[in-house]
GROMACS .gro file of C-alpha atoms in nm:
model
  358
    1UNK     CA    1  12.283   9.042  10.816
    2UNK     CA    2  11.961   9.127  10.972
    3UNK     CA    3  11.846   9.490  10.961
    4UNK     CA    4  11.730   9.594  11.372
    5UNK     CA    5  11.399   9.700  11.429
    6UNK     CA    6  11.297  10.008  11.507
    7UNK     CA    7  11.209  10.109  11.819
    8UNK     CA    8  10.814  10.177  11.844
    9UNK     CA    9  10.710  10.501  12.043
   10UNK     CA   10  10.346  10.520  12.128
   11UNK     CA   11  10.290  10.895  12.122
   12UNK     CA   12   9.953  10.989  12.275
   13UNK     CA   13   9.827  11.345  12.307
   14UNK     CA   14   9.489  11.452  12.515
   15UNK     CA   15   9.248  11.570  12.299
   16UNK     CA   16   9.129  11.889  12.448
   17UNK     CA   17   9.086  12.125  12.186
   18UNK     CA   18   9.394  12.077  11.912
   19UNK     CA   19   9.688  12.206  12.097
   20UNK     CA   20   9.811  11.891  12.240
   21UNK     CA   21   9.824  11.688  11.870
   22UNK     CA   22   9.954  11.957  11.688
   23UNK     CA   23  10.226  12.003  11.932
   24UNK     CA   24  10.310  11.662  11.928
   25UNK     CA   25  10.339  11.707  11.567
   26UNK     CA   26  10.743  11.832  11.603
   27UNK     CA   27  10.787  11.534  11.847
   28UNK     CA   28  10.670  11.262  11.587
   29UNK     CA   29  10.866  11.417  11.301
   30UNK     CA   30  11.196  11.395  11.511
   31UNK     CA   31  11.145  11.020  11.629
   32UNK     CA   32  11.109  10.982  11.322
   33UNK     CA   33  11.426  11.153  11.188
   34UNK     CA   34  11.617  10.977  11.495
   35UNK     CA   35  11.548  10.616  11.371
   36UNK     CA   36  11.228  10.526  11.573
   37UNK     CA   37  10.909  10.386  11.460
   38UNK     CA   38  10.609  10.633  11.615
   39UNK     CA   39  10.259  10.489  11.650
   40UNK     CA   40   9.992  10.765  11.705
   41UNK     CA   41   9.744  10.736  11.956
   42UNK     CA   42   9.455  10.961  12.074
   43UNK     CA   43   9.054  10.984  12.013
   44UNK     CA   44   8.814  11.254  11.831
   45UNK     CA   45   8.979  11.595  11.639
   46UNK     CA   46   9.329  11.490  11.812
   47UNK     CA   47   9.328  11.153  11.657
   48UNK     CA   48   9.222  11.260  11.323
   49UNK     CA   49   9.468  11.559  11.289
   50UNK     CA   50   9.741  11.347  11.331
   51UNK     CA   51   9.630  11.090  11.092
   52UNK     CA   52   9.578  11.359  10.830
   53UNK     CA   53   9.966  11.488  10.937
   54UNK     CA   54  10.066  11.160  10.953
   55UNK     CA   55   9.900  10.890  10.665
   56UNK     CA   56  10.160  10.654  10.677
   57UNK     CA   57  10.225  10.612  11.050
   58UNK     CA   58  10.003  10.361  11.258
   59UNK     CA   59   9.698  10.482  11.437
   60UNK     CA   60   9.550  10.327  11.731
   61UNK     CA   61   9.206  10.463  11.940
   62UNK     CA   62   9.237  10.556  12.287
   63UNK     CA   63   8.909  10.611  12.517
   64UNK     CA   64   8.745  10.948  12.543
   65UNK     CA   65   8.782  11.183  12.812
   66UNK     CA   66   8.470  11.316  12.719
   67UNK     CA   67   8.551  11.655  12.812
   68UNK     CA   68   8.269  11.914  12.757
   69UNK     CA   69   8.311  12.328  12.856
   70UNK     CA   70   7.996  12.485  13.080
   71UNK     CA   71   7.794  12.718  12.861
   72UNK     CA   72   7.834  13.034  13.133
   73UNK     CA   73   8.238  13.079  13.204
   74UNK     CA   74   8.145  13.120  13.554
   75UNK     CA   75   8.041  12.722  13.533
   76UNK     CA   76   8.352  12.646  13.460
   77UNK     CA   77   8.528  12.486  13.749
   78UNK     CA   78   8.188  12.314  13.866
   79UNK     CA   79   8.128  12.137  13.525
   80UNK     CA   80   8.520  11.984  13.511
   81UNK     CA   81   8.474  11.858  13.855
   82UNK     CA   82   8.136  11.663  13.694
   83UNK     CA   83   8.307  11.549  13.442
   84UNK     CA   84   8.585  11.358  13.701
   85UNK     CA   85   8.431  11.044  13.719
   86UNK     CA   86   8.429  11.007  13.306
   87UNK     CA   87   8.771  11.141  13.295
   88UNK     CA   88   8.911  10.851  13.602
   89UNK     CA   89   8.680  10.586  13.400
   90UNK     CA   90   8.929  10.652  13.086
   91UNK     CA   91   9.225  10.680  13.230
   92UNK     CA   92   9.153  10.362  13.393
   93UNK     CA   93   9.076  10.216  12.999
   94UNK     CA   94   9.306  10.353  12.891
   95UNK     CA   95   9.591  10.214  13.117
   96UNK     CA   96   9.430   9.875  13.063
   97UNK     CA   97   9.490   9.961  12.654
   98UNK     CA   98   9.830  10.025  12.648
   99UNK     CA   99   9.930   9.733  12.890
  100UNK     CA  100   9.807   9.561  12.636
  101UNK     CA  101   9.964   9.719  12.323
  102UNK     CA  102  10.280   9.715  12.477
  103UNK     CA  103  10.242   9.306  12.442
  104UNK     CA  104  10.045   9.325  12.137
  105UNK     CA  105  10.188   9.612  11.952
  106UNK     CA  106  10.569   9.561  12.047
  107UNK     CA  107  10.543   9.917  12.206
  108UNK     CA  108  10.915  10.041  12.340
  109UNK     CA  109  10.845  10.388  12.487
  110UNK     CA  110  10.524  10.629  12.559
  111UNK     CA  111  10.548  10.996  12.519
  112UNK     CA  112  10.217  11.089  12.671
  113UNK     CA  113  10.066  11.461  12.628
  114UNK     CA  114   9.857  11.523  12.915
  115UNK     CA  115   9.675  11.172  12.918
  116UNK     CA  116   9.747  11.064  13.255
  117UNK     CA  117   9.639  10.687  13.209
  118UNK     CA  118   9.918  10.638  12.908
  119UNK     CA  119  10.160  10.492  13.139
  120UNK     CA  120  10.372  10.155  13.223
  121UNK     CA  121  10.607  10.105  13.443
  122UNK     CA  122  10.722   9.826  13.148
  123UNK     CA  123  10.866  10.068  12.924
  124UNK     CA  124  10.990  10.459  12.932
  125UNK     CA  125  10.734  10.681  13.012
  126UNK     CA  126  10.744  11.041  12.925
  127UNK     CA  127  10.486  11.294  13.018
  128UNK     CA  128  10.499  11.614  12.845
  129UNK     CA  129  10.283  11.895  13.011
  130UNK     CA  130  10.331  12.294  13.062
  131UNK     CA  131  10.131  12.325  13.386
  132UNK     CA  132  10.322  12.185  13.670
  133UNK     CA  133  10.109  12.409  13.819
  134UNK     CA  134   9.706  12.334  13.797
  135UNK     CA  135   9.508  12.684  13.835
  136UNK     CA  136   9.136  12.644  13.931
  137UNK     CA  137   9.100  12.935  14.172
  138UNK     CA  138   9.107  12.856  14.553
  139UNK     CA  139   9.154  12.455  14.469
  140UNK     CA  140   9.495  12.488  14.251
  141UNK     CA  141   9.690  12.379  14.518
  142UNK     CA  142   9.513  12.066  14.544
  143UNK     CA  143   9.485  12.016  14.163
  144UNK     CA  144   9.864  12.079  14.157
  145UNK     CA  145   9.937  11.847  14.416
  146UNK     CA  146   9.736  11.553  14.288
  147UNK     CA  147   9.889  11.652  13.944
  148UNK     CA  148  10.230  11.630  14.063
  149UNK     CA  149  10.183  11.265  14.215
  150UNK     CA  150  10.062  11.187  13.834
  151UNK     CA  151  10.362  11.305  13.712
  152UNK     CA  152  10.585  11.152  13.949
  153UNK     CA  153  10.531  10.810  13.790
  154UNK     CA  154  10.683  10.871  13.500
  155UNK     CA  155  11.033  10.813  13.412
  156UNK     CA  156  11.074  11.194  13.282
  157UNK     CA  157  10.827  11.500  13.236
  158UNK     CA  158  10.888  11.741  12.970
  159UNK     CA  159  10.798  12.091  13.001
  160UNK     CA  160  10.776  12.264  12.650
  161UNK     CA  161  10.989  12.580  12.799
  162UNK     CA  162  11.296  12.719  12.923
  163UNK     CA  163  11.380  12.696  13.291
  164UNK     CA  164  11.495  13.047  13.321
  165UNK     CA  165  11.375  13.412  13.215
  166UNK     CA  166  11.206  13.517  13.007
  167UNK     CA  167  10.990  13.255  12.941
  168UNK     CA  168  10.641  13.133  12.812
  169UNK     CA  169  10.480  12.972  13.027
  170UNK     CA  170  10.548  13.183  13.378
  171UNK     CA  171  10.414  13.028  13.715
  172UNK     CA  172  10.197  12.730  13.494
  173UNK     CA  173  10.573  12.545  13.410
  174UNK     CA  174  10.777  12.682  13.675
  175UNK     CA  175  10.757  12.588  14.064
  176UNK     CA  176  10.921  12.712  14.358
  177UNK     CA  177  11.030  12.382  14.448
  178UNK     CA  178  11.117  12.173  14.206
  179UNK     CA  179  10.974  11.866  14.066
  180UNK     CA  180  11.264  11.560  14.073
  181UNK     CA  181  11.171  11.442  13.712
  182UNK     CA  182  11.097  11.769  13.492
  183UNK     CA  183  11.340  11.858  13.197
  184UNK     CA  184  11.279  12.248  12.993
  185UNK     CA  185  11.293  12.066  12.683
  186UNK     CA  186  11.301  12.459  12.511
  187UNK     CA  187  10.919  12.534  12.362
  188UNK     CA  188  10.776  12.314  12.061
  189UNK     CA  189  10.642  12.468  11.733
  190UNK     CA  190  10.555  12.253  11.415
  191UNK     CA  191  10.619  12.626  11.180
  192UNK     CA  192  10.846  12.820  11.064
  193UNK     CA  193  10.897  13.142  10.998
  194UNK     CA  194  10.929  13.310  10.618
  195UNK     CA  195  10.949  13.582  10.459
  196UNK     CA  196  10.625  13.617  10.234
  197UNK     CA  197  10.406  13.905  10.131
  198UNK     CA  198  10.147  13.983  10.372
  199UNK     CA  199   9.831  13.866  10.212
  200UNK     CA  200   9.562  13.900  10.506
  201UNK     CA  201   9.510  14.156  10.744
  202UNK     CA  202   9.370  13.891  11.000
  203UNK     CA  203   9.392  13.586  11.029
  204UNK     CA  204   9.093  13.434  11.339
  205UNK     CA  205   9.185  13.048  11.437
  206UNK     CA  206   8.952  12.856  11.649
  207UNK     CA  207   9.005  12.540  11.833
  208UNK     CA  208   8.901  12.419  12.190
  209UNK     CA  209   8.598  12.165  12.321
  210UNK     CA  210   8.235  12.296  12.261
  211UNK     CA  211   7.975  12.434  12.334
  212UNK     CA  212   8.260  12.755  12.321
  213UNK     CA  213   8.440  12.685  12.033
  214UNK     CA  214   8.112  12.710  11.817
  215UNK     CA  215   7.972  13.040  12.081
  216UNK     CA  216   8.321  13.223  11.976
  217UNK     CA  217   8.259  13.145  11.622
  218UNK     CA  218   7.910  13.280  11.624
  219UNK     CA  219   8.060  13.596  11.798
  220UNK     CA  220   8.328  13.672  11.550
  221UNK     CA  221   8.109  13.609  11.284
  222UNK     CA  222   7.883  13.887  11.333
  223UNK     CA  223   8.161  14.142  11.517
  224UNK     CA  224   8.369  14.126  11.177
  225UNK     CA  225   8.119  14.196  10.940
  226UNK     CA  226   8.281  14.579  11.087
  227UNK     CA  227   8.652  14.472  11.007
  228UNK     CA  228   8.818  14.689  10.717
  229UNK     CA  229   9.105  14.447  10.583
  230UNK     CA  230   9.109  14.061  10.455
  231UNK     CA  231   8.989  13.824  10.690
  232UNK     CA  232   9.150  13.452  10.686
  233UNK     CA  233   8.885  13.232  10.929
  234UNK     CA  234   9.024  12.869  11.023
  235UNK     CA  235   8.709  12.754  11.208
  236UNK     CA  236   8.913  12.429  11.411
  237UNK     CA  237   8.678  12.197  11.318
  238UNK     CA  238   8.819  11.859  11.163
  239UNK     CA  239   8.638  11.692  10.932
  240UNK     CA  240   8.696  11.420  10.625
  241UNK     CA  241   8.715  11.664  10.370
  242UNK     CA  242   8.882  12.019  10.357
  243UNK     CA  243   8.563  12.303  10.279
  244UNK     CA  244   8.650  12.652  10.182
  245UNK     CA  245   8.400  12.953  10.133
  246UNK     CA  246   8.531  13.307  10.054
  247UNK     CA  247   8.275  13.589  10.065
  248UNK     CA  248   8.408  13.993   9.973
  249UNK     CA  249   8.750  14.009  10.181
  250UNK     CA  250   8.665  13.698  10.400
  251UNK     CA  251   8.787  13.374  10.344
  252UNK     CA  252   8.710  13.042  10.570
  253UNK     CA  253   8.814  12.725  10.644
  254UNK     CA  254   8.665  12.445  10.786
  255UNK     CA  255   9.073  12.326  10.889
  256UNK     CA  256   9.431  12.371  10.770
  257UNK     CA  257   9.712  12.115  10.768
  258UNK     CA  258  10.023  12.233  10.925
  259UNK     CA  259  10.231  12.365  10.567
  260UNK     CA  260   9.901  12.556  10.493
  261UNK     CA  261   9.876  12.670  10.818
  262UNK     CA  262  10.221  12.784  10.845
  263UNK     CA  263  10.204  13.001  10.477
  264UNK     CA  264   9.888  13.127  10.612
  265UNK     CA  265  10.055  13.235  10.986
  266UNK     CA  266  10.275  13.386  10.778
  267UNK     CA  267  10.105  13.548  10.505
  268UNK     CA  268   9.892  13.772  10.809
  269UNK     CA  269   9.989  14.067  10.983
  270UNK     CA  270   9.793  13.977  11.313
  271UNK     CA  271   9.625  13.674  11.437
  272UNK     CA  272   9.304  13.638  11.674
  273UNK     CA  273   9.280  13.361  11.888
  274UNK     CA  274   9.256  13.183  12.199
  275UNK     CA  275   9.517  13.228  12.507
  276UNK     CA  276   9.629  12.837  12.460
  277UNK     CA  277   9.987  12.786  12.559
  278UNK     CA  278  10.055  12.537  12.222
  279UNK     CA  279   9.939  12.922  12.022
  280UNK     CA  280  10.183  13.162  12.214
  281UNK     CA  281  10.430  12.886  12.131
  282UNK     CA  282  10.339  12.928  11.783
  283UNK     CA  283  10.301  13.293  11.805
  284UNK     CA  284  10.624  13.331  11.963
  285UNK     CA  285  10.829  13.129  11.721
  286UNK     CA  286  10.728  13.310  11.424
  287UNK     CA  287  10.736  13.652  11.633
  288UNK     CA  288  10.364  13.768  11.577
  289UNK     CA  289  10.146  14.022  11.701
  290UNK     CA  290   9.818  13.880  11.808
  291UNK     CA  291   9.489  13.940  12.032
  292UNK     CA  292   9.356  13.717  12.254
  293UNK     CA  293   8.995  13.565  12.378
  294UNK     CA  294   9.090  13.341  12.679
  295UNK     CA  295   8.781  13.044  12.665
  296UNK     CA  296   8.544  13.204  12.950
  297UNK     CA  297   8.666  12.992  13.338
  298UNK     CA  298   8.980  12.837  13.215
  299UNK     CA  299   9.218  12.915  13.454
  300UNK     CA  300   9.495  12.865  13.250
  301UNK     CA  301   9.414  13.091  12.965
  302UNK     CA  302   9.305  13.382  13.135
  303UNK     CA  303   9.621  13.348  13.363
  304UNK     CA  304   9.840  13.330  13.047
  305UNK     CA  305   9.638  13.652  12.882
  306UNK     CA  306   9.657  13.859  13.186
  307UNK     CA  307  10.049  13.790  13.197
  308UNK     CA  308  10.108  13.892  12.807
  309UNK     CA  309   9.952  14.210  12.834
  310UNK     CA  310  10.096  14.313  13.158
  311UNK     CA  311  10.421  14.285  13.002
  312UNK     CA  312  10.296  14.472  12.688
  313UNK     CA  313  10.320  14.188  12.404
  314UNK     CA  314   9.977  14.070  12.370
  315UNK     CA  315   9.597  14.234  12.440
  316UNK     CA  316   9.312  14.049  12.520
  317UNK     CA  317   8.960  14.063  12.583
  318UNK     CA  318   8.662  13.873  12.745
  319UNK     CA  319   8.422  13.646  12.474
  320UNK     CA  320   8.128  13.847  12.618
  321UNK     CA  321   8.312  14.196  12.602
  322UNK     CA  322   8.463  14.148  12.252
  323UNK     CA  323   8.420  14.415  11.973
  324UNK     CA  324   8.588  14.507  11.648
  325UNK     CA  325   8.722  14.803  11.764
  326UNK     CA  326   8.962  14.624  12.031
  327UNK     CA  327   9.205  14.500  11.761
  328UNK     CA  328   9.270  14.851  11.721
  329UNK     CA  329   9.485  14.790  12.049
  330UNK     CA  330   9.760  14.553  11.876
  331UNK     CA  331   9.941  14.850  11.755
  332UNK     CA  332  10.010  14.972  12.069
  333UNK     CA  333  10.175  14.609  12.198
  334UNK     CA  334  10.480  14.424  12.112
  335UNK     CA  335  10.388  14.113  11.999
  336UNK     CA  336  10.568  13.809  12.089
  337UNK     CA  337  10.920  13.727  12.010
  338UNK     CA  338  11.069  13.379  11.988
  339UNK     CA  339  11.231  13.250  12.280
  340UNK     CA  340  11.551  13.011  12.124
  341UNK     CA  341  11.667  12.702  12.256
  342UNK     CA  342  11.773  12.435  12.085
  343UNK     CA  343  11.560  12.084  12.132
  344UNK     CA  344  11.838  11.838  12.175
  345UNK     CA  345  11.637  11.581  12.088
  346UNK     CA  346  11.892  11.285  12.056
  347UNK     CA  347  11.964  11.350  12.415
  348UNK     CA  348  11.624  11.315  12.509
  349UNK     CA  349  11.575  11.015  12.306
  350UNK     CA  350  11.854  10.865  12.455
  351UNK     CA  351  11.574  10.727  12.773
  352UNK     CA  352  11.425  10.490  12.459
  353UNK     CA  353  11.718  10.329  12.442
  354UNK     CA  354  11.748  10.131  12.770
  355UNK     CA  355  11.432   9.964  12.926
  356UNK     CA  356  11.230   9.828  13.203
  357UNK     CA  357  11.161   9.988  13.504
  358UNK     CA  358  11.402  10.245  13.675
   0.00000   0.00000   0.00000
């Protein structure tokens, strides 16, 4: 008696800084748990996070979107829209690629993270994504809009929240009318929380596309030199081998995988960082306090700051306005708490089991 084959799940996250791979990191450990076969695919730090996470699982190489920040926040929206034509030329590629794989590859479902090309009509196609609604000023209704006809074409979209209140992700994952195909999967963390001895005082982790993940660095660098209190730095930069330095009460990191990462989130009594939506996830889980430096223009970060410290959980600063001294602040906030609901994930998987177009 033959044994069946597994079902092969192309899972392909954006690579956009490193919170689209590392959230996909939960998703690729339960297809894996459920009996499927998942075959990575991404390009730069995205792809070669999850082949450090994942050694034994096949890798492919999508196009790059080739996404680059402005220098001066107030670029922001300006440089993105330059960087259009780049980002339509890969998504075209990339649609071509996994036409192809899907023949080549024996490839029986696509859970895509925010790549808009990874999509067939041949197979299920999931699109995971927080922001149903697109923020860029006085255009997000027409980024939203031509988002939502993205969307559309896949089978389901998965939104890495809960439907109701309180929730995460505020007006980014929830509309006022809904979209036909969107499920509140319940928000995805790859840690855990456990009860350690505190070890650091702070803990700083970088990530996000340059030139401002390397300007932030620069400015913490210098503006902590004034910090009383051990100082874990994860820089967010990926490379073949893991580097570390320590210096007095300050010890870096060129990267962490995720079981350091989640003894280190663990071992530290507050944690400096960007306003990404996959790091409140994180945060939230393993209820931490935290400050924030939303990247200078993005839309969705300083939206997601602003909302945290209005309700009193997190504060947050501009890059260019950042001192020491601000961190003082945490104290007086909340911190975030983890918002519980179960990911019924054999439910969800249940769309890889019957194929072909709807």
């Amino acid at each position: 008696m033959h044994k069946e084959r597994k079902k092969r799940i192309l899972v392909a996250p954006l690579n956009w800084g490193l919170g689209h791979a590392t959230r996909c990191i939960p998703v690729i450990e339960a297809l894996e748990n459920h009996g499927f076969q998942p075959v990575i695919a991404s390009d730069g730090v995205a792809l070669s996070l999850l082949e450090k996470e994942f050694p034994h699982l096949q890798a492919l190489e999508l196009p790059s979107y080739k996404i680059q920040y402005a220098q001066n926040g107030a670029n922001f929206k300006w440089k993105m829209i330059r960087q259009i034509p780049n980002m339509y030329r890969a998504m075209r590629d990339e649609r071509k690629m996994v036409e192809r794989w899907i023949q080549e590859e024996a490839i029986d479902g696509i859970i895509s993270d925010n790549r808009l090309g990874v999509f067939s009509s041949k197979v299920p196609s999931v699109f995971i994504t927080h922001q149903l609604n697109v923020l860029t000023g006085n255009t997000s209704w027409i980024t939203t809009k031509i988002h939502h006809q993205f969307i559309r074409k896949y089978r389901e979209c998965w939104v890495p929240d809960i439907a109701g209140s309180p929730n995460l992700s505020g007006k980014l994952g929830h509309t006022e009318t809904p979209v036909t195909n969107v499920k509140y999967i319940g928000p995805l963390s790859r840690l855990h929380k456990k009860t350690v001895e505190p070890l650091y005082d702070l803990m700083v982790i970088l990530s996000g596309p340059e030139p401002q993940r390397t300007l932030l660095e620069e400015k913490l660098k210098l503006e902590l030199n004034y910090f009383e209190g051990k100082i874990l730095f994860i820089r967010g930069v990926i490379e073949e081998e893991q580097t570390i330095s320590r210096r007095l009460n300050f010890t870096c990191y060129n990267f962490m995988n995720t079981e350091e990462l989640e003894i280190a989130f663990n071992q530290s009594k507050m944690v400096l960082s960007r306003s990404g939506y996959t790091t409140i996830m994180d945060l939230a889980h393993l209820g931490k306090k935290a400050f924030f430096i939303p990247t200078p223009g993005q839309y969705e970060q300083e939206y997601l700051a602003k909302k945290l410290k209005k309700k009193g959980l997190v504060p947050y600063a501009k890059q260019d306005e950042f001192k020491v001294g601000d961190l003082n602040q945490v104290d007086m906030y909340k911190g975030l708490k983890n918002i519980t609901q179960e990911i019924t994930w054999r439910q969800l998987f249940c769309l890889f089991e019957r194929k072909g177009k709807l």
